[in-house]
């Protein structure tokens, strides 16, 4: 009893435990030396896991384990102070990928050298790793952190180390260049491309919300090229149409794919030609697909190119050129595109000039009737060559003058290359303009029997009436030829967008100001996203009308539209883009629109938000009313309201009104939500009714000092009179707070006291109608201590106690008692019984020779009493004279040397992933375990963690690197011998 005390009277548990352990060993007959029995059980208990407490108590003879554990919690663990470091590294650091991080320590010796280790390997200074020493501070700076820098770091000063872990966080992957909409033909290759902010980033591809994988019949192929990501469909089908999405952890991009059946449009067909001998004949056509090939036929037989016949295909234009035309070339020519049921045909007519014998002194004569067709109008396609061959006769050879009739000047060119004013211009009331030069785009050729007027690359300005005049001394002749230049139409004006919906809009446009001289056959419409450069065609068949409803757009994305006009010559240049627009739809109508309350001049309405709001958001609601029998809807509120309820005021009593509400956003108004039946503006008499909450139907229990807030909802019209009573008396409003509204009444007590307990009654009264409810409130406090505690008897290791209930039960039932004991020497109290219901008890297992005091707390719903009733006199447990001598037994020897029952296995692992090496060992007494790498002890290295459980030994290697490869040895040692086993670890 005296071994547990030290100087100053403090009780030393360690000394007592050491002594008890020694005595217990002696009693068992163990022949152990004093140094072996000198075990610090206190330290063992402090370090042991909770599951080992009972085992340690049995092994070292601890009788009051519960009390010892309570004391253990109150002891502060004194950390070992470092002599080398004034400030160590933090347990962990975090940095974004690509950023800079500084790891800093403070050392005690300003002249001390430090080493920095990464995963156990020393770091050498480089451009990315910078070491700094400023006074006592030592700093490691890591520039441009990468995922390879995510590791364990150590700072070593002499024999001491400071550990930390660095975690490198990857920033979110952003989509810097989004996907583009695409339109392709069946069977064509599709390639979606986007660009992200990080090279080699992982992205997810979806089609119509379903993730795409490589395993889907190998239809989809995914490719990465630096920051670019690709989704490739080699042969597209109609089923591939839809919305394709690429997702990263920092962005989303959506594009639409439209797959159309193959159709071919003819922008320019081949035209009939009339050609003279040895001239050039050119048949030209233009189709919509530049990849389409075709064949040329002459009278149904395929033409074979030679030195005189040339076939060319450049882009969308196919040409057949025949040089030095002969009468044998007169035939029907056709072009057939491969793979399409088209047949473009035209006829080549050979012009044979026959001039009768002209006698001498013959006046000039123009033989336009030899052309074999009406000479009044010659049609030429803009850009093509205009050639007017006019057979002439006359002797002497006449002078040829060409004029273009207009209202300005009259300049002519003759066959002798001289320019003279027209002699007959005054008779024509017009003048002519010189349109040609001897060398250039416009020229005249004179032959023996005909003259030729040529314009290279005809333009719209070349259109008009051309007059040819022949003169010689005998007479003169003249003829007018009308030339019409036809072209593709002018581009239409920018289309206008209207009727914008969730995924559709109406596009309207006007015809082009100039149709190119030919009727407009239809229009082609294209669209693109605002930030994109790729235009996508919306129709393959020409649009005949001037409006079109575009569909399949993505809500919330900004689009632009443009239009092409098409005539028989070809397709115009695109119109200017329309104003940008966003497909958004008005929200759906509000839901659950009901009347909440009606008075003589007001109506209270409430509703819930629409089920669908969309990308346009929700700006607010507009509430309107209409008198019964009228069709005029009147706004009930000024402007929009964002709330989901409204009180309509200043209404006329007795009016019957219909109410409706609409939701508003950028796209416009939703459909109205309407209350079907008209509402009469008139106060309705409603019986008073109290809706008592469920928790108030039982006794309301609160502790002293708590806040009480009782809310009781009710109904009744007009507003009822509310009366609060307590125990039959009117409630004093100074003692408690009462607040009444149209729908509820509230009782508020800031700090509850015992006097607030009682029966409360609430009464509602409207005229002669009433409703009342009762509420029971119980305010409780901690009870007083038990009374009349007595020590009835003491025998053996036991003491009998008796007491009476407390005088003050705290306004609550006593739930039990807590009985505690204390040794007179220490006066530290330990609980013997919790929640004990009786008023007497027997305390057992008392220690012989000690004196004990006892105290008792009473307990109710509020907790234990503030004070306890304590016995006046201690209970002395007397020593007995009888001693027990245990029989002597020879203790069997179970000791055996260590033996490995499961070997280490050679392993090959991937660098950067935690790995373990495991084996199993047996031996008595329990052997000590040592781990070695290449014969080097691993005990002090933080990179390795050693575990031993039930004989299973585990070595954990954190994020191994190739440096961690080698030969690992596990060694087990006890007093009977030792054993070791080894394996090889390869880190790839």
Coordinates of C-alpha atoms in Angstrom, one line a residue, residues 339-655:
X339 CA -24.2 6.2 -109.8
X340 CA -27.1 8.5 -110.6
X341 CA -30.1 8.2 -112.9
X342 CA -29.3 11.5 -114.7
X343 CA -28.9 12.1 -118.4
X344 CA -27.9 15.6 -119.5
X345 CA -28.3 16.0 -123.3
X346 CA -27.7 18.7 -125.9
X347 CA -27.3 18.9 -129.7
X348 CA -24.4 20.1 -131.7
X349 CA -25.5 21.7 -135.1
X350 CA -22.9 22.2 -137.8
X351 CA -23.2 25.5 -139.6
X352 CA -22.5 25.3 -143.3
X353 CA -22.4 28.7 -145.0
X354 CA -23.8 28.6 -148.5
X355 CA -23.4 31.8 -150.5
X356 CA -24.7 32.1 -154.0
X357 CA -22.6 33.6 -156.8
X358 CA -22.5 37.3 -156.4
X359 CA -22.1 39.2 -159.6
X360 CA -19.9 42.3 -159.8
X361 CA -21.2 45.6 -158.5
X362 CA -23.5 43.8 -156.1
X363 CA -24.8 45.7 -153.1
X364 CA -23.9 44.4 -149.6
X365 CA -26.2 41.8 -148.1
X366 CA -26.4 40.2 -144.6
X367 CA -27.5 36.6 -144.8
X368 CA -28.9 36.0 -141.3
X369 CA -31.3 33.4 -142.7
X370 CA -28.4 31.1 -143.2
X371 CA -28.1 30.6 -139.4
X372 CA -31.0 28.2 -139.4
X373 CA -32.6 29.7 -136.3
X374 CA -34.3 32.9 -135.2
X375 CA -31.6 35.6 -135.1
X376 CA -33.6 38.0 -133.1
X377 CA -32.2 37.0 -129.7
X378 CA -28.8 35.3 -128.9
X379 CA -28.6 33.8 -125.3
X380 CA -25.2 33.4 -123.7
X381 CA -24.3 32.3 -120.1
X382 CA -22.2 34.9 -118.2
X383 CA -18.5 34.0 -118.3
X384 CA -18.9 32.0 -121.5
X385 CA -17.6 33.2 -124.9
X386 CA -20.0 35.1 -127.1
X387 CA -19.4 34.6 -130.9
X388 CA -21.7 36.1 -133.5
X389 CA -21.0 34.7 -137.0
X390 CA -22.7 36.8 -139.7
X391 CA -22.5 35.6 -143.4
X392 CA -22.1 38.6 -145.7
X393 CA -21.8 39.3 -149.4
X394 CA -21.2 42.3 -151.7
X395 CA -18.8 43.6 -154.4
X396 CA -16.7 45.4 -153.8
X397 CA -16.0 44.1 -150.3
X398 CA -18.3 46.0 -148.0
X399 CA -17.2 47.9 -144.9
X400 CA -18.5 46.3 -141.7
X401 CA -19.6 48.5 -138.8
X402 CA -20.7 47.0 -135.4
X403 CA -22.8 49.1 -133.0
X404 CA -24.4 48.6 -129.6
X405 CA -27.5 50.7 -129.5
X406 CA -27.9 53.0 -126.5
X407 CA -28.6 56.6 -125.6
X408 CA -25.1 58.1 -125.3
X409 CA -22.5 58.3 -128.2
X410 CA -22.3 56.5 -131.5
X411 CA -18.9 55.0 -132.1
X412 CA -18.3 52.2 -134.6
X413 CA -15.6 49.9 -135.8
X414 CA -15.2 48.8 -139.4
X415 CA -13.2 46.2 -141.0
X416 CA -10.4 48.7 -141.7
X417 CA -9.9 49.2 -137.9
X418 CA -11.0 52.9 -138.1
X419 CA -13.6 54.5 -135.8
X420 CA -16.1 56.8 -137.4
X421 CA -19.5 58.3 -136.4
X422 CA -22.5 56.4 -137.5
X423 CA -24.2 58.1 -140.5
X424 CA -27.6 56.7 -139.6
X425 CA -27.6 57.3 -135.9
X426 CA -30.0 60.2 -136.2
X427 CA -32.6 58.1 -138.0
X428 CA -32.5 55.6 -135.1
X429 CA -33.0 58.2 -132.4
X430 CA -30.2 56.3 -130.6
X431 CA -26.5 56.3 -130.4
X432 CA -24.0 53.5 -130.1
X433 CA -21.1 52.8 -127.8
X434 CA -17.8 51.3 -128.7
X435 CA -17.6 48.0 -126.8
X436 CA -14.5 46.4 -128.2
X437 CA -10.8 46.9 -128.9
X438 CA -8.7 45.4 -131.6
X439 CA -6.8 43.5 -128.9
X440 CA -8.7 42.5 -125.7
X441 CA -11.9 41.0 -124.5
X442 CA -14.1 42.2 -127.4
X443 CA -12.9 41.9 -131.0
X444 CA -14.1 41.7 -134.6
X445 CA -12.8 39.3 -137.3
X446 CA -13.4 39.7 -141.0
X447 CA -13.3 36.9 -143.5
X448 CA -14.1 36.7 -147.2
X449 CA -17.7 35.5 -146.8
X450 CA -18.5 36.3 -143.2
X451 CA -17.6 38.5 -140.3
X452 CA -17.3 37.5 -136.6
X453 CA -18.1 39.5 -133.5
X454 CA -16.5 37.9 -130.3
X455 CA -16.7 38.8 -126.6
X456 CA -14.5 36.8 -124.3
X457 CA -16.2 36.1 -120.9
X458 CA -19.6 37.7 -121.4
X459 CA -20.8 39.9 -118.6
X460 CA -24.2 41.3 -117.7
X461 CA -23.2 44.8 -119.1
X462 CA -22.7 43.1 -122.5
X463 CA -26.4 42.5 -122.8
X464 CA -28.3 44.6 -125.4
X465 CA -29.1 45.2 -129.1
X466 CA -26.1 44.9 -131.5
X467 CA -26.4 46.4 -135.0
X468 CA -24.2 45.3 -137.9
X469 CA -24.0 47.7 -140.9
X470 CA -22.5 46.8 -144.3
X471 CA -21.5 49.6 -146.7
X472 CA -20.0 49.7 -150.2
X473 CA -20.3 52.1 -153.1
X474 CA -23.2 50.2 -154.5
X475 CA -25.4 50.3 -151.3
X476 CA -25.7 49.4 -147.7
X477 CA -27.4 46.8 -145.5
X478 CA -28.0 46.5 -141.8
X479 CA -29.4 44.0 -139.2
X480 CA -30.1 44.1 -135.4
X481 CA -29.1 41.2 -133.2
X482 CA -30.3 41.0 -129.5
X483 CA -27.9 39.5 -127.1
X484 CA -29.2 38.3 -123.7
X485 CA -26.6 37.4 -121.0
X486 CA -27.9 35.1 -118.4
X487 CA -26.2 34.5 -115.0
X488 CA -26.7 33.1 -111.6
X489 CA -29.0 35.2 -109.4
X490 CA -27.7 37.9 -107.2
X491 CA -27.5 36.9 -103.5
X492 CA -30.7 37.5 -101.6
X493 CA -30.8 39.9 -98.7
X494 CA -30.1 38.5 -95.2
X495 CA -33.0 36.2 -94.0
X496 CA -35.2 37.2 -91.1
X497 CA -35.8 34.9 -88.2
X498 CA -39.1 34.6 -86.4
X499 CA -41.3 32.3 -84.4
X500 CA -38.3 31.0 -82.4
X501 CA -39.0 27.9 -80.3
X502 CA -37.2 25.3 -78.2
X503 CA -35.4 23.6 -81.1
X504 CA -36.9 25.3 -84.2
X505 CA -37.5 28.7 -85.9
X506 CA -39.1 30.2 -89.0
X507 CA -36.8 31.6 -91.6
X508 CA -38.1 34.2 -94.1
X509 CA -36.4 35.9 -97.0
X510 CA -37.1 37.9 -100.2
X511 CA -36.3 37.0 -103.8
X512 CA -33.0 38.3 -105.2
X513 CA -33.2 41.7 -106.8
X514 CA -31.8 40.2 -110.0
X515 CA -32.7 36.7 -111.0
X516 CA -29.8 36.4 -113.5
X517 CA -32.2 36.6 -116.5
X518 CA -33.7 33.2 -115.7
X519 CA -36.5 32.3 -113.3
X520 CA -35.4 31.4 -109.8
X521 CA -35.9 27.6 -109.4
X522 CA -35.6 27.6 -105.6
X523 CA -33.4 28.3 -102.6
X524 CA -30.8 26.6 -100.5
X525 CA -30.6 27.3 -96.7
X526 CA -27.6 27.0 -94.5
X527 CA -26.9 27.5 -90.8
X528 CA -24.0 27.6 -88.4
X529 CA -23.2 28.2 -84.8
X530 CA -22.2 31.8 -83.9
X531 CA -18.6 30.9 -83.0
X532 CA -18.1 28.3 -85.7
X533 CA -16.8 28.7 -89.2
X534 CA -18.6 25.6 -90.7
X535 CA -21.9 26.2 -92.5
X536 CA -24.3 23.2 -92.7
X537 CA -26.8 22.8 -95.4
X538 CA -30.4 22.3 -94.3
X539 CA -32.1 21.1 -97.5
X540 CA -31.1 19.1 -100.5
X541 CA -34.3 19.6 -102.5
X542 CA -34.7 23.2 -103.5
X543 CA -37.1 25.3 -101.4
X544 CA -39.9 26.7 -103.6
X545 CA -41.4 29.0 -100.9
X546 CA -39.9 32.1 -99.2
X547 CA -40.3 30.6 -95.7
X548 CA -38.8 27.5 -94.1
X549 CA -39.2 26.0 -90.6
X550 CA -35.7 25.0 -89.4
X551 CA -35.7 22.2 -86.8
X552 CA -33.3 20.0 -84.8
X553 CA -31.4 22.9 -83.2
X554 CA -30.0 22.8 -79.7
X555 CA -31.7 25.0 -77.1
X556 CA -29.4 27.7 -75.7
X557 CA -26.9 27.7 -78.6
X558 CA -26.6 30.9 -80.8
X559 CA -27.1 30.3 -84.6
X560 CA -26.9 32.2 -87.8
X561 CA -28.7 31.5 -91.1
X562 CA -27.9 32.4 -94.8
X563 CA -29.7 31.7 -98.1
X564 CA -28.7 30.9 -101.7
X565 CA -30.8 31.5 -104.8
X566 CA -30.7 28.9 -107.6
X567 CA -31.7 29.2 -111.3
X568 CA -30.9 27.0 -114.3
X569 CA -27.5 28.6 -114.6
X570 CA -26.4 27.8 -111.1
X571 CA -26.3 28.9 -107.5
X572 CA -25.9 32.6 -106.3
X573 CA -23.3 33.8 -103.8
X574 CA -24.6 33.4 -100.2
X575 CA -26.7 36.1 -98.7
X576 CA -25.4 38.0 -95.6
X577 CA -25.9 36.1 -92.4
X578 CA -29.0 36.7 -90.4
X579 CA -29.0 38.3 -87.0
X580 CA -27.7 35.8 -84.4
X581 CA -30.5 34.1 -82.6
X582 CA -30.9 31.5 -79.8
X583 CA -33.5 28.7 -79.9
X584 CA -35.4 29.1 -76.7
X585 CA -38.9 28.2 -75.8
X586 CA -41.3 29.9 -73.5
X587 CA -41.8 28.0 -70.2
X588 CA -44.7 25.7 -69.7
X589 CA -47.7 27.2 -67.8
X590 CA -47.5 27.5 -64.0
X591 CA -48.9 24.5 -62.0
X592 CA -51.2 24.1 -59.1
X593 CA -52.8 27.5 -59.6
X594 CA -55.3 28.0 -56.8
X595 CA -57.1 30.6 -54.7
X596 CA -55.7 30.7 -51.2
X597 CA -58.0 33.3 -49.6
X598 CA -60.8 35.7 -50.4
X599 CA -62.0 38.8 -48.5
X600 CA -64.4 41.7 -49.3
X601 CA -61.7 43.5 -51.4
X602 CA -58.8 41.1 -51.9
X603 CA -58.0 37.7 -53.4
X604 CA -54.9 35.7 -52.5
X605 CA -53.5 33.4 -55.2
X606 CA -50.7 30.9 -55.1
X607 CA -49.1 28.6 -57.6
X608 CA -46.0 26.5 -58.3
X609 CA -43.3 27.1 -61.0
X610 CA -43.7 25.6 -64.5
X611 CA -42.6 22.0 -65.0
X612 CA -40.3 23.1 -67.9
X613 CA -38.4 26.3 -67.8
X614 CA -35.7 25.8 -70.5
X615 CA -32.5 27.7 -71.4
X616 CA -34.3 31.0 -71.4
X617 CA -34.7 30.9 -67.6
X618 CA -37.7 32.5 -65.9
X619 CA -38.2 36.3 -65.7
X620 CA -41.4 36.2 -63.6
X621 CA -45.1 35.9 -63.8
X622 CA -47.9 38.1 -65.0
X623 CA -51.3 37.8 -63.2
X624 CA -54.5 38.9 -64.9
X625 CA -58.2 38.9 -64.1
X626 CA -61.4 39.2 -66.2
X627 CA -64.9 40.0 -65.0
X628 CA -67.4 37.2 -65.6
X629 CA -69.1 37.7 -69.0
X630 CA -66.3 39.9 -70.3
X631 CA -63.3 39.1 -72.6
X632 CA -61.0 41.9 -71.5
X633 CA -58.1 40.7 -69.3
X634 CA -56.8 43.3 -66.9
X635 CA -53.3 43.1 -65.3
X636 CA -53.7 42.5 -61.6
X637 CA -50.2 43.6 -60.7
X638 CA -47.8 46.3 -61.9
X639 CA -45.2 44.5 -64.0
X640 CA -43.9 41.0 -63.3
X641 CA -43.7 39.2 -60.0
X642 CA -41.0 36.7 -59.2
X643 CA -42.9 35.2 -56.2
X644 CA -45.2 32.2 -56.4
X645 CA -48.0 34.0 -54.6
X646 CA -49.9 37.3 -55.0
X647 CA -52.5 39.3 -53.1
X648 CA -54.8 41.1 -55.5
X649 CA -56.1 44.3 -53.7
X650 CA -58.7 47.0 -54.2
X651 CA -61.3 44.7 -55.8
X652 CA -65.0 45.5 -55.8
X653 CA -67.1 43.5 -53.3
X654 CA -69.5 41.1 -55.0
X655 CA -67.7 41.0 -58.4

